[in-house]
């Protein structure tokens, strides 16, 4: 809620100066969003996060020294970590899965329309995962069929209470907190408490990873 009471601070990470400039010009004109800073490679991200304290990092995937997956993993391991949206031209299954498992809250392609990028920033800032629509089905199909993940995912979910298990299924269906509350006859704060408990028990970072785990376990 604190993030939503002021302009969202964005850090743009891309090794192409033209891309950084274009994104900066686009986002700085949007109400409620402020470009706090830029970084030209993954090895600059940690220092840039310290300096600019962003709410959301727009992360390129392929960079010369440190790639976006490694940089995302390092950022998300920090206390009070900003959310990360990977913004790339490379949409292979491996790239998508590695980015999400590293803690990215979103994965968008660089040809995504500007209004959709803005919408993704706002949603990821409050914990709602965002994927480019055309890669969502392919990603989930791949996640559900990876060798060895089914048994591991099932074992992880066995640590949850029956109520938490129901919340996991609802999250995997892309339902918002309000929709989950209505479906399961509980309050929104209770839904949030369950999600926090699930993330802690399963050592996950965000709702996207909950959804991936649910698909690994064949729940959706």
mmCIF file with all atom_site columns, C-alpha atoms in Angstrom:
data_model
loop_
_atom_site.group_PDB
_atom_site.id
_atom_site.type_symbol
_atom_site.label_atom_id
_atom_site.label_alt_id
_atom_site.label_comp_id
_atom_site.label_asym_id
_atom_site.label_entity_id
_atom_site.label_seq_id
_atom_site.pdbx_PDB_ins_code
_atom_site.Cartn_x
_atom_site.Cartn_y
_atom_site.Cartn_z
_atom_site.occupancy
_atom_site.B_iso_or_equiv
_atom_site.pdbx_formal_charge
_atom_site.auth_seq_id
_atom_site.auth_comp_id
_atom_site.auth_asym_id
_atom_site.auth_atom_id
_atom_site.pdbx_PDB_model_num
ATOM 1   C CA . UNK A 1 1   ? 0.000   0.000   0.000   1.00 0.00 ? 1   UNK A CA 1
ATOM 2   C CA . UNK A 1 2   ? 2.880   2.355   0.734   1.00 0.00 ? 2   UNK A CA 1
ATOM 3   C CA . UNK A 1 3   ? 4.106   1.899   -2.817  1.00 0.00 ? 3   UNK A CA 1
ATOM 4   C CA . UNK A 1 4   ? 0.725   2.939   -4.188  1.00 0.00 ? 4   UNK A CA 1
ATOM 5   C CA . UNK A 1 5   ? 0.612   6.157   -2.136  1.00 0.00 ? 5   UNK A CA 1
ATOM 6   C CA . UNK A 1 6   ? 3.366   7.717   -4.241  1.00 0.00 ? 6   UNK A CA 1
ATOM 7   C CA . UNK A 1 7   ? 4.700   7.439   -7.764  1.00 0.00 ? 7   UNK A CA 1
ATOM 8   C CA . UNK A 1 8   ? 6.111   4.010   -8.558  1.00 0.00 ? 8   UNK A CA 1
ATOM 9   C CA . UNK A 1 9   ? 9.884   4.239   -8.996  1.00 0.00 ? 9   UNK A CA 1
ATOM 10  C CA . UNK A 1 10  ? 11.217  2.320   -12.002 1.00 0.00 ? 10  UNK A CA 1
ATOM 11  C CA . UNK A 1 11  ? 14.779  1.189   -12.738 1.00 0.00 ? 11  UNK A CA 1
ATOM 12  C CA . UNK A 1 12  ? 15.455  0.396   -16.409 1.00 0.00 ? 12  UNK A CA 1
ATOM 13  C CA . UNK A 1 13  ? 18.193  -2.180  -17.067 1.00 0.00 ? 13  UNK A CA 1
ATOM 14  C CA . UNK A 1 14  ? 19.204  -2.695  -20.699 1.00 0.00 ? 14  UNK A CA 1
ATOM 15  C CA . UNK A 1 15  ? 22.515  -2.679  -22.572 1.00 0.00 ? 15  UNK A CA 1
ATOM 16  C CA . UNK A 1 16  ? 20.954  -0.776  -25.486 1.00 0.00 ? 16  UNK A CA 1
ATOM 17  C CA . UNK A 1 17  ? 20.988  2.974   -24.808 1.00 0.00 ? 17  UNK A CA 1
ATOM 18  C CA . UNK A 1 18  ? 18.227  3.537   -27.364 1.00 0.00 ? 18  UNK A CA 1
ATOM 19  C CA . UNK A 1 19  ? 15.947  1.067   -25.578 1.00 0.00 ? 19  UNK A CA 1
ATOM 20  C CA . UNK A 1 20  ? 16.671  2.679   -22.214 1.00 0.00 ? 20  UNK A CA 1
ATOM 21  C CA . UNK A 1 21  ? 15.977  6.104   -23.649 1.00 0.00 ? 21  UNK A CA 1
ATOM 22  C CA . UNK A 1 22  ? 12.755  5.033   -25.336 1.00 0.00 ? 22  UNK A CA 1
ATOM 23  C CA . UNK A 1 23  ? 11.399  3.347   -22.214 1.00 0.00 ? 23  UNK A CA 1
ATOM 24  C CA . UNK A 1 24  ? 12.402  6.315   -20.076 1.00 0.00 ? 24  UNK A CA 1
ATOM 25  C CA . UNK A 1 25  ? 10.627  8.800   -22.362 1.00 0.00 ? 25  UNK A CA 1
ATOM 26  C CA . UNK A 1 26  ? 7.510   6.613   -22.472 1.00 0.00 ? 26  UNK A CA 1
ATOM 27  C CA . UNK A 1 27  ? 7.257   5.981   -18.720 1.00 0.00 ? 27  UNK A CA 1
ATOM 28  C CA . UNK A 1 28  ? 8.185   9.433   -17.463 1.00 0.00 ? 28  UNK A CA 1
ATOM 29  C CA . UNK A 1 29  ? 5.041   10.798  -19.070 1.00 0.00 ? 29  UNK A CA 1
ATOM 30  C CA . UNK A 1 30  ? 2.763   8.363   -17.243 1.00 0.00 ? 30  UNK A CA 1
ATOM 31  C CA . UNK A 1 31  ? 0.847   9.529   -14.189 1.00 0.00 ? 31  UNK A CA 1
ATOM 32  C CA . UNK A 1 32  ? 1.941   7.721   -11.035 1.00 0.00 ? 32  UNK A CA 1
ATOM 33  C CA . UNK A 1 33  ? 5.187   6.375   -12.524 1.00 0.00 ? 33  UNK A CA 1
ATOM 34  C CA . UNK A 1 34  ? 8.667   7.859   -12.262 1.00 0.00 ? 34  UNK A CA 1
ATOM 35  C CA . UNK A 1 35  ? 11.875  6.572   -13.864 1.00 0.00 ? 35  UNK A CA 1
ATOM 36  C CA . UNK A 1 36  ? 14.296  6.581   -10.939 1.00 0.00 ? 36  UNK A CA 1
ATOM 37  C CA . UNK A 1 37  ? 17.392  5.464   -12.851 1.00 0.00 ? 37  UNK A CA 1
ATOM 38  C CA . UNK A 1 38  ? 19.022  3.296   -15.478 1.00 0.00 ? 38  UNK A CA 1
ATOM 39  C CA . UNK A 1 39  ? 21.682  0.585   -15.638 1.00 0.00 ? 39  UNK A CA 1
ATOM 40  C CA . UNK A 1 40  ? 23.512  -0.675  -18.720 1.00 0.00 ? 40  UNK A CA 1
ATOM 41  C CA . UNK A 1 41  ? 24.380  -4.198  -17.567 1.00 0.00 ? 41  UNK A CA 1
ATOM 42  C CA . UNK A 1 42  ? 23.469  -6.801  -14.978 1.00 0.00 ? 42  UNK A CA 1
ATOM 43  C CA . UNK A 1 43  ? 26.568  -6.159  -12.904 1.00 0.00 ? 43  UNK A CA 1
ATOM 44  C CA . UNK A 1 44  ? 25.373  -2.580  -12.301 1.00 0.00 ? 44  UNK A CA 1
ATOM 45  C CA . UNK A 1 45  ? 21.955  -3.539  -10.945 1.00 0.00 ? 45  UNK A CA 1
ATOM 46  C CA . UNK A 1 46  ? 22.786  -4.045  -7.251  1.00 0.00 ? 46  UNK A CA 1
ATOM 47  C CA . UNK A 1 47  ? 24.417  -0.625  -6.953  1.00 0.00 ? 47  UNK A CA 1
ATOM 48  C CA . UNK A 1 48  ? 21.603  0.986   -8.949  1.00 0.00 ? 48  UNK A CA 1
ATOM 49  C CA . UNK A 1 49  ? 18.982  -0.561  -6.643  1.00 0.00 ? 49  UNK A CA 1
ATOM 50  C CA . UNK A 1 50  ? 20.841  0.800   -3.606  1.00 0.00 ? 50  UNK A CA 1
ATOM 51  C CA . UNK A 1 51  ? 21.126  4.237   -5.178  1.00 0.00 ? 51  UNK A CA 1
ATOM 52  C CA . UNK A 1 52  ? 17.630  4.628   -6.644  1.00 0.00 ? 52  UNK A CA 1
ATOM 53  C CA . UNK A 1 53  ? 15.449  2.374   -4.397  1.00 0.00 ? 53  UNK A CA 1
ATOM 54  C CA . UNK A 1 54  ? 13.074  1.345   -7.215  1.00 0.00 ? 54  UNK A CA 1
ATOM 55  C CA . UNK A 1 55  ? 9.738   -0.396  -6.724  1.00 0.00 ? 55  UNK A CA 1
ATOM 56  C CA . UNK A 1 56  ? 9.994   -2.231  -10.048 1.00 0.00 ? 56  UNK A CA 1
ATOM 57  C CA . UNK A 1 57  ? 12.997  -3.145  -12.208 1.00 0.00 ? 57  UNK A CA 1
ATOM 58  C CA . UNK A 1 58  ? 12.519  -3.554  -15.972 1.00 0.00 ? 58  UNK A CA 1
ATOM 59  C CA . UNK A 1 59  ? 15.235  -6.117  -16.747 1.00 0.00 ? 59  UNK A CA 1
ATOM 60  C CA . UNK A 1 60  ? 16.745  -6.964  -20.109 1.00 0.00 ? 60  UNK A CA 1
ATOM 61  C CA . UNK A 1 61  ? 17.637  -10.634 -20.488 1.00 0.00 ? 61  UNK A CA 1
ATOM 62  C CA . UNK A 1 62  ? 20.762  -10.734 -22.660 1.00 0.00 ? 62  UNK A CA 1
ATOM 63  C CA . UNK A 1 63  ? 23.534  -8.385  -21.553 1.00 0.00 ? 63  UNK A CA 1
ATOM 64  C CA . UNK A 1 64  ? 27.277  -8.510  -22.104 1.00 0.00 ? 64  UNK A CA 1
ATOM 65  C CA . UNK A 1 65  ? 28.693  -9.079  -18.617 1.00 0.00 ? 65  UNK A CA 1
ATOM 66  C CA . UNK A 1 66  ? 25.893  -10.359 -16.356 1.00 0.00 ? 66  UNK A CA 1
ATOM 67  C CA . UNK A 1 67  ? 22.639  -11.615 -17.855 1.00 0.00 ? 67  UNK A CA 1
ATOM 68  C CA . UNK A 1 68  ? 19.196  -10.646 -16.645 1.00 0.00 ? 68  UNK A CA 1
ATOM 69  C CA . UNK A 1 69  ? 18.470  -13.996 -14.987 1.00 0.00 ? 69  UNK A CA 1
ATOM 70  C CA . UNK A 1 70  ? 21.556  -13.805 -12.769 1.00 0.00 ? 70  UNK A CA 1
ATOM 71  C CA . UNK A 1 71  ? 20.834  -10.144 -12.015 1.00 0.00 ? 71  UNK A CA 1
ATOM 72  C CA . UNK A 1 72  ? 17.203  -10.943 -11.163 1.00 0.00 ? 72  UNK A CA 1
ATOM 73  C CA . UNK A 1 73  ? 18.238  -13.720 -8.795  1.00 0.00 ? 73  UNK A CA 1
ATOM 74  C CA . UNK A 1 74  ? 20.660  -11.379 -7.033  1.00 0.00 ? 74  UNK A CA 1
ATOM 75  C CA . UNK A 1 75  ? 18.118  -8.555  -6.750  1.00 0.00 ? 75  UNK A CA 1
ATOM 76  C CA . UNK A 1 76  ? 15.318  -10.769 -5.454  1.00 0.00 ? 76  UNK A CA 1
ATOM 77  C CA . UNK A 1 77  ? 17.576  -12.240 -2.764  1.00 0.00 ? 77  UNK A CA 1
ATOM 78  C CA . UNK A 1 78  ? 17.998  -8.816  -1.168  1.00 0.00 ? 78  UNK A CA 1
ATOM 79  C CA . UNK A 1 79  ? 15.951  -7.581  1.808   1.00 0.00 ? 79  UNK A CA 1
ATOM 80  C CA . UNK A 1 80  ? 12.995  -5.417  0.707   1.00 0.00 ? 80  UNK A CA 1
ATOM 81  C CA . UNK A 1 81  ? 13.695  -6.409  -2.895  1.00 0.00 ? 81  UNK A CA 1
ATOM 82  C CA . UNK A 1 82  ? 11.978  -4.554  -5.731  1.00 0.00 ? 82  UNK A CA 1
ATOM 83  C CA . UNK A 1 83  ? 9.763   -6.498  -8.103  1.00 0.00 ? 83  UNK A CA 1
ATOM 84  C CA . UNK A 1 84  ? 11.309  -7.474  -11.439 1.00 0.00 ? 84  UNK A CA 1
ATOM 85  C CA . UNK A 1 85  ? 9.754   -7.594  -14.905 1.00 0.00 ? 85  UNK A CA 1
ATOM 86  C CA . UNK A 1 86  ? 11.912  -9.194  -17.572 1.00 0.00 ? 86  UNK A CA 1
ATOM 87  C CA . UNK A 1 87  ? 11.495  -7.277  -20.834 1.00 0.00 ? 87  UNK A CA 1
ATOM 88  C CA . UNK A 1 88  ? 13.178  -9.066  -23.716 1.00 0.00 ? 88  UNK A CA 1
ATOM 89  C CA . UNK A 1 89  ? 13.054  -10.218 -27.326 1.00 0.00 ? 89  UNK A CA 1
ATOM 90  C CA . UNK A 1 90  ? 14.047  -13.778 -26.351 1.00 0.00 ? 90  UNK A CA 1
ATOM 91  C CA . UNK A 1 91  ? 11.035  -15.916 -25.390 1.00 0.00 ? 91  UNK A CA 1
ATOM 92  C CA . UNK A 1 92  ? 12.443  -19.448 -25.310 1.00 0.00 ? 92  UNK A CA 1
ATOM 93  C CA . UNK A 1 93  ? 10.901  -21.803 -22.764 1.00 0.00 ? 93  UNK A CA 1
ATOM 94  C CA . UNK A 1 94  ? 14.185  -22.029 -20.866 1.00 0.00 ? 94  UNK A CA 1
ATOM 95  C CA . UNK A 1 95  ? 14.568  -18.258 -20.604 1.00 0.00 ? 95  UNK A CA 1
ATOM 96  C CA . UNK A 1 96  ? 11.015  -17.821 -19.332 1.00 0.00 ? 96  UNK A CA 1
ATOM 97  C CA . UNK A 1 97  ? 11.252  -20.564 -16.736 1.00 0.00 ? 97  UNK A CA 1
ATOM 98  C CA . UNK A 1 98  ? 14.690  -19.529 -15.508 1.00 0.00 ? 98  UNK A CA 1
ATOM 99  C CA . UNK A 1 99  ? 13.576  -15.906 -15.152 1.00 0.00 ? 99  UNK A CA 1
ATOM 100 C CA . UNK A 1 100 ? 10.427  -16.774 -13.213 1.00 0.00 ? 100 UNK A CA 1
ATOM 101 C CA . UNK A 1 101 ? 12.215  -19.235 -10.983 1.00 0.00 ? 101 UNK A CA 1
ATOM 102 C CA . UNK A 1 102 ? 14.826  -16.548 -10.294 1.00 0.00 ? 102 UNK A CA 1
ATOM 103 C CA . UNK A 1 103 ? 12.017  -14.438 -8.835  1.00 0.00 ? 103 UNK A CA 1
ATOM 104 C CA . UNK A 1 104 ? 10.786  -12.276 -11.711 1.00 0.00 ? 104 UNK A CA 1
ATOM 105 C CA . UNK A 1 105 ? 7.170   -11.216 -11.249 1.00 0.00 ? 105 UNK A CA 1
ATOM 106 C CA . UNK A 1 106 ? 6.607   -10.680 -14.936 1.00 0.00 ? 106 UNK A CA 1
ATOM 107 C CA . UNK A 1 107 ? 7.912   -11.621 -18.388 1.00 0.00 ? 107 UNK A CA 1
ATOM 108 C CA . UNK A 1 108 ? 7.102   -9.357  -21.333 1.00 0.00 ? 108 UNK A CA 1
ATOM 109 C CA . UNK A 1 109 ? 8.347   -9.188  -24.890 1.00 0.00 ? 109 UNK A CA 1
ATOM 110 C CA . UNK A 1 110 ? 9.771   -5.928  -26.171 1.00 0.00 ? 110 UNK A CA 1
ATOM 111 C CA . UNK A 1 111 ? 7.042   -5.632  -28.798 1.00 0.00 ? 111 UNK A CA 1
ATOM 112 C CA . UNK A 1 112 ? 4.437   -5.363  -26.016 1.00 0.00 ? 112 UNK A CA 1
ATOM 113 C CA . UNK A 1 113 ? 2.282   -2.248  -26.470 1.00 0.00 ? 113 UNK A CA 1
ATOM 114 C CA . UNK A 1 114 ? 3.202   0.658   -24.154 1.00 0.00 ? 114 UNK A CA 1
ATOM 115 C CA . UNK A 1 115 ? -0.176  0.666   -22.331 1.00 0.00 ? 115 UNK A CA 1
ATOM 116 C CA . UNK A 1 116 ? 0.314   -3.031  -21.554 1.00 0.00 ? 116 UNK A CA 1
ATOM 117 C CA . UNK A 1 117 ? 3.808   -2.376  -20.171 1.00 0.00 ? 117 UNK A CA 1
ATOM 118 C CA . UNK A 1 118 ? 2.395   0.343   -17.925 1.00 0.00 ? 118 UNK A CA 1
ATOM 119 C CA . UNK A 1 119 ? -0.410  -1.953  -16.787 1.00 0.00 ? 119 UNK A CA 1
ATOM 120 C CA . UNK A 1 120 ? 2.117   -4.717  -16.055 1.00 0.00 ? 120 UNK A CA 1
ATOM 121 C CA . UNK A 1 121 ? 4.243   -2.381  -13.945 1.00 0.00 ? 121 UNK A CA 1
ATOM 122 C CA . UNK A 1 122 ? 1.265   -1.378  -11.835 1.00 0.00 ? 122 UNK A CA 1
ATOM 123 C CA . UNK A 1 123 ? 0.112   -4.957  -11.354 1.00 0.00 ? 123 UNK A CA 1
ATOM 124 C CA . UNK A 1 124 ? 3.515   -6.431  -10.569 1.00 0.00 ? 124 UNK A CA 1
ATOM 125 C CA . UNK A 1 125 ? 4.138   -3.619  -8.076  1.00 0.00 ? 125 UNK A CA 1
ATOM 126 C CA . UNK A 1 126 ? 1.259   -4.945  -5.958  1.00 0.00 ? 126 UNK A CA 1
ATOM 127 C CA . UNK A 1 127 ? 2.202   -8.601  -6.353  1.00 0.00 ? 127 UNK A CA 1
ATOM 128 C CA . UNK A 1 128 ? 0.146   -9.696  -9.357  1.00 0.00 ? 128 UNK A CA 1
ATOM 129 C CA . UNK A 1 129 ? 2.185   -11.743 -11.876 1.00 0.00 ? 129 UNK A CA 1
ATOM 130 C CA . UNK A 1 130 ? 2.153   -10.727 -15.530 1.00 0.00 ? 130 UNK A CA 1
ATOM 131 C CA . UNK A 1 131 ? 3.151   -12.731 -18.615 1.00 0.00 ? 131 UNK A CA 1
ATOM 132 C CA . UNK A 1 132 ? 2.832   -11.854 -22.282 1.00 0.00 ? 132 UNK A CA 1
ATOM 133 C CA . UNK A 1 133 ? -0.394  -13.632 -23.326 1.00 0.00 ? 133 UNK A CA 1
ATOM 134 C CA . UNK A 1 134 ? 1.114   -15.536 -26.219 1.00 0.00 ? 134 UNK A CA 1
ATOM 135 C CA . UNK A 1 135 ? 3.715   -17.239 -24.052 1.00 0.00 ? 135 UNK A CA 1
ATOM 136 C CA . UNK A 1 136 ? 1.482   -18.108 -21.072 1.00 0.00 ? 136 UNK A CA 1
ATOM 137 C CA . UNK A 1 137 ? 0.023   -21.376 -22.366 1.00 0.00 ? 137 UNK A CA 1
ATOM 138 C CA . UNK A 1 138 ? 3.351   -22.596 -23.736 1.00 0.00 ? 138 UNK A CA 1
ATOM 139 C CA . UNK A 1 139 ? 5.061   -21.805 -20.457 1.00 0.00 ? 139 UNK A CA 1
ATOM 140 C CA . UNK A 1 140 ? 2.493   -23.639 -18.362 1.00 0.00 ? 140 UNK A CA 1
ATOM 141 C CA . UNK A 1 141 ? 2.551   -26.676 -20.647 1.00 0.00 ? 141 UNK A CA 1
ATOM 142 C CA . UNK A 1 142 ? 6.328   -26.840 -20.368 1.00 0.00 ? 142 UNK A CA 1
ATOM 143 C CA . UNK A 1 143 ? 6.335   -26.313 -16.618 1.00 0.00 ? 143 UNK A CA 1
ATOM 144 C CA . UNK A 1 144 ? 3.838   -29.127 -16.095 1.00 0.00 ? 144 UNK A CA 1
ATOM 145 C CA . UNK A 1 145 ? 5.808   -31.653 -18.134 1.00 0.00 ? 145 UNK A CA 1
ATOM 146 C CA . UNK A 1 146 ? 9.401   -31.086 -17.058 1.00 0.00 ? 146 UNK A CA 1
ATOM 147 C CA . UNK A 1 147 ? 11.018  -34.336 -15.960 1.00 0.00 ? 147 UNK A CA 1
ATOM 148 C CA . UNK A 1 148 ? 11.055  -34.915 -12.228 1.00 0.00 ? 148 UNK A CA 1
ATOM 149 C CA . UNK A 1 149 ? 9.112   -31.822 -11.250 1.00 0.00 ? 149 UNK A CA 1
ATOM 150 C CA . UNK A 1 150 ? 5.753   -33.524 -10.701 1.00 0.00 ? 150 UNK A CA 1
ATOM 151 C CA . UNK A 1 151 ? 6.834   -35.570 -7.694  1.00 0.00 ? 151 UNK A CA 1
ATOM 152 C CA . UNK A 1 152 ? 8.844   -32.701 -6.210  1.00 0.00 ? 152 UNK A CA 1
ATOM 153 C CA . UNK A 1 153 ? 5.939   -30.290 -6.570  1.00 0.00 ? 153 UNK A CA 1
ATOM 154 C CA . UNK A 1 154 ? 3.488   -32.757 -5.027  1.00 0.00 ? 154 UNK A CA 1
ATOM 155 C CA . UNK A 1 155 ? 5.816   -33.296 -2.077  1.00 0.00 ? 155 UNK A CA 1
ATOM 156 C CA . UNK A 1 156 ? 6.139   -29.538 -1.537  1.00 0.00 ? 156 UNK A CA 1
ATOM 157 C CA . UNK A 1 157 ? 2.381   -29.016 -1.573  1.00 0.00 ? 157 UNK A CA 1
ATOM 158 C CA . UNK A 1 158 ? 1.896   -31.725 1.044   1.00 0.00 ? 158 UNK A CA 1
ATOM 159 C CA . UNK A 1 159 ? 3.393   -29.312 3.594   1.00 0.00 ? 159 UNK A CA 1
ATOM 160 C CA . UNK A 1 160 ? 0.399   -26.984 3.167   1.00 0.00 ? 160 UNK A CA 1
ATOM 161 C CA . UNK A 1 161 ? -2.888  -27.012 5.038   1.00 0.00 ? 161 UNK A CA 1
ATOM 162 C CA . UNK A 1 162 ? -6.064  -27.945 3.102   1.00 0.00 ? 162 UNK A CA 1
ATOM 163 C CA . UNK A 1 163 ? -7.094  -24.269 3.045   1.00 0.00 ? 163 UNK A CA 1
ATOM 164 C CA . UNK A 1 164 ? -3.692  -23.173 1.746   1.00 0.00 ? 164 UNK A CA 1
ATOM 165 C CA . UNK A 1 165 ? -3.952  -25.862 -0.914  1.00 0.00 ? 165 UNK A CA 1
ATOM 166 C CA . UNK A 1 166 ? -7.253  -24.347 -2.086  1.00 0.00 ? 166 UNK A CA 1
ATOM 167 C CA . UNK A 1 167 ? -5.605  -20.917 -2.272  1.00 0.00 ? 167 UNK A CA 1
ATOM 168 C CA . UNK A 1 168 ? -2.752  -22.353 -4.357  1.00 0.00 ? 168 UNK A CA 1
ATOM 169 C CA . UNK A 1 169 ? -5.252  -23.736 -6.878  1.00 0.00 ? 169 UNK A CA 1
ATOM 170 C CA . UNK A 1 170 ? -7.051  -20.389 -7.069  1.00 0.00 ? 170 UNK A CA 1
ATOM 171 C CA . UNK A 1 171 ? -3.771  -18.511 -7.573  1.00 0.00 ? 171 UNK A CA 1
ATOM 172 C CA . UNK A 1 172 ? -2.815  -20.922 -10.363 1.00 0.00 ? 172 UNK A CA 1
ATOM 173 C CA . UNK A 1 173 ? -6.088  -20.023 -12.098 1.00 0.00 ? 173 UNK A CA 1
ATOM 174 C CA . UNK A 1 174 ? -5.030  -16.362 -12.146 1.00 0.00 ? 174 UNK A CA 1
ATOM 175 C CA . UNK A 1 175 ? -7.627  -15.184 -9.642  1.00 0.00 ? 175 UNK A CA 1
ATOM 176 C CA . UNK A 1 176 ? -7.121  -11.917 -7.739  1.00 0.00 ? 176 UNK A CA 1
ATOM 177 C CA . UNK A 1 177 ? -7.215  -11.757 -3.947  1.00 0.00 ? 177 UNK A CA 1
ATOM 178 C CA . UNK A 1 178 ? -10.782 -10.458 -4.074  1.00 0.00 ? 178 UNK A CA 1
ATOM 179 C CA . UNK A 1 179 ? -11.871 -13.286 -6.385  1.00 0.00 ? 179 UNK A CA 1
ATOM 180 C CA . UNK A 1 180 ? -10.197 -15.886 -4.155  1.00 0.00 ? 180 UNK A CA 1
ATOM 181 C CA . UNK A 1 181 ? -11.904 -14.391 -1.091  1.00 0.00 ? 181 UNK A CA 1
ATOM 182 C CA . UNK A 1 182 ? -15.336 -14.608 -2.749  1.00 0.00 ? 182 UNK A CA 1
ATOM 183 C CA . UNK A 1 183 ? -14.758 -18.126 -4.019  1.00 0.00 ? 183 UNK A CA 1
ATOM 184 C CA . UNK A 1 184 ? -13.454 -19.528 -0.723  1.00 0.00 ? 184 UNK A CA 1
ATOM 185 C CA . UNK A 1 185 ? -15.713 -17.474 1.563   1.00 0.00 ? 185 UNK A CA 1
ATOM 186 C CA . UNK A 1 186 ? -12.972 -15.627 3.422   1.00 0.00 ? 186 UNK A CA 1
ATOM 187 C CA . UNK A 1 187 ? -11.844 -12.022 3.764   1.00 0.00 ? 187 UNK A CA 1
ATOM 188 C CA . UNK A 1 188 ? -9.189  -10.454 1.535   1.00 0.00 ? 188 UNK A CA 1
ATOM 189 C CA . UNK A 1 189 ? -6.804  -9.999  4.527   1.00 0.00 ? 189 UNK A CA 1
ATOM 190 C CA . UNK A 1 190 ? -7.190  -13.722 5.246   1.00 0.00 ? 190 UNK A CA 1
ATOM 191 C CA . UNK A 1 191 ? -6.327  -14.536 1.630   1.00 0.00 ? 191 UNK A CA 1
ATOM 192 C CA . UNK A 1 192 ? -3.228  -12.358 1.887   1.00 0.00 ? 192 UNK A CA 1
ATOM 193 C CA . UNK A 1 193 ? -2.242  -14.095 5.133   1.00 0.00 ? 193 UNK A CA 1
ATOM 194 C CA . UNK A 1 194 ? -2.606  -17.506 3.489   1.00 0.00 ? 194 UNK A CA 1
ATOM 195 C CA . UNK A 1 195 ? -0.507  -16.413 0.506   1.00 0.00 ? 195 UNK A CA 1
ATOM 196 C CA . UNK A 1 196 ? 2.229   -15.092 2.814   1.00 0.00 ? 196 UNK A CA 1
ATOM 197 C CA . UNK A 1 197 ? 2.204   -18.403 4.692   1.00 0.00 ? 197 UNK A CA 1
ATOM 198 C CA . UNK A 1 198 ? 2.403   -20.366 1.426   1.00 0.00 ? 198 UNK A CA 1
ATOM 199 C CA . UNK A 1 199 ? 5.355   -18.302 0.194   1.00 0.00 ? 199 UNK A CA 1
ATOM 200 C CA . UNK A 1 200 ? 7.162   -18.844 3.497   1.00 0.00 ? 200 UNK A CA 1
ATOM 201 C CA . UNK A 1 201 ? 6.491   -22.593 3.726   1.00 0.00 ? 201 UNK A CA 1
ATOM 202 C CA . UNK A 1 202 ? 7.489   -23.232 0.111   1.00 0.00 ? 202 UNK A CA 1
ATOM 203 C CA . UNK A 1 203 ? 10.382  -20.705 0.103   1.00 0.00 ? 203 UNK A CA 1
ATOM 204 C CA . UNK A 1 204 ? 8.947   -18.926 -2.931  1.00 0.00 ? 204 UNK A CA 1
ATOM 205 C CA . UNK A 1 205 ? 9.162   -15.249 -3.865  1.00 0.00 ? 205 UNK A CA 1
ATOM 206 C CA . UNK A 1 206 ? 5.844   -14.441 -5.521  1.00 0.00 ? 206 UNK A CA 1
ATOM 207 C CA . UNK A 1 207 ? 2.490   -15.591 -6.891  1.00 0.00 ? 207 UNK A CA 1
ATOM 208 C CA . UNK A 1 208 ? 3.996   -16.522 -10.257 1.00 0.00 ? 208 UNK A CA 1
ATOM 209 C CA . UNK A 1 209 ? 6.115   -19.172 -8.597  1.00 0.00 ? 209 UNK A CA 1
ATOM 210 C CA . UNK A 1 210 ? 3.063   -20.483 -6.720  1.00 0.00 ? 210 UNK A CA 1
ATOM 211 C CA . UNK A 1 211 ? 1.283   -20.867 -10.073 1.00 0.00 ? 211 UNK A CA 1
ATOM 212 C CA . UNK A 1 212 ? 4.277   -22.635 -11.600 1.00 0.00 ? 212 UNK A CA 1
ATOM 213 C CA . UNK A 1 213 ? 4.441   -25.063 -8.687  1.00 0.00 ? 213 UNK A CA 1
ATOM 214 C CA . UNK A 1 214 ? 0.719   -25.780 -9.002  1.00 0.00 ? 214 UNK A CA 1
ATOM 215 C CA . UNK A 1 215 ? 1.136   -26.566 -12.693 1.00 0.00 ? 215 UNK A CA 1
ATOM 216 C CA . UNK A 1 216 ? 4.185   -28.724 -11.949 1.00 0.00 ? 216 UNK A CA 1
ATOM 217 C CA . UNK A 1 217 ? 1.949   -30.702 -9.575  1.00 0.00 ? 217 UNK A CA 1
ATOM 218 C CA . UNK A 1 218 ? -0.770  -31.068 -12.196 1.00 0.00 ? 218 UNK A CA 1
ATOM 219 C CA . UNK A 1 219 ? -3.325  -28.966 -10.306 1.00 0.00 ? 219 UNK A CA 1
ATOM 220 C CA . UNK A 1 220 ? -4.197  -26.699 -13.223 1.00 0.00 ? 220 UNK A CA 1
#
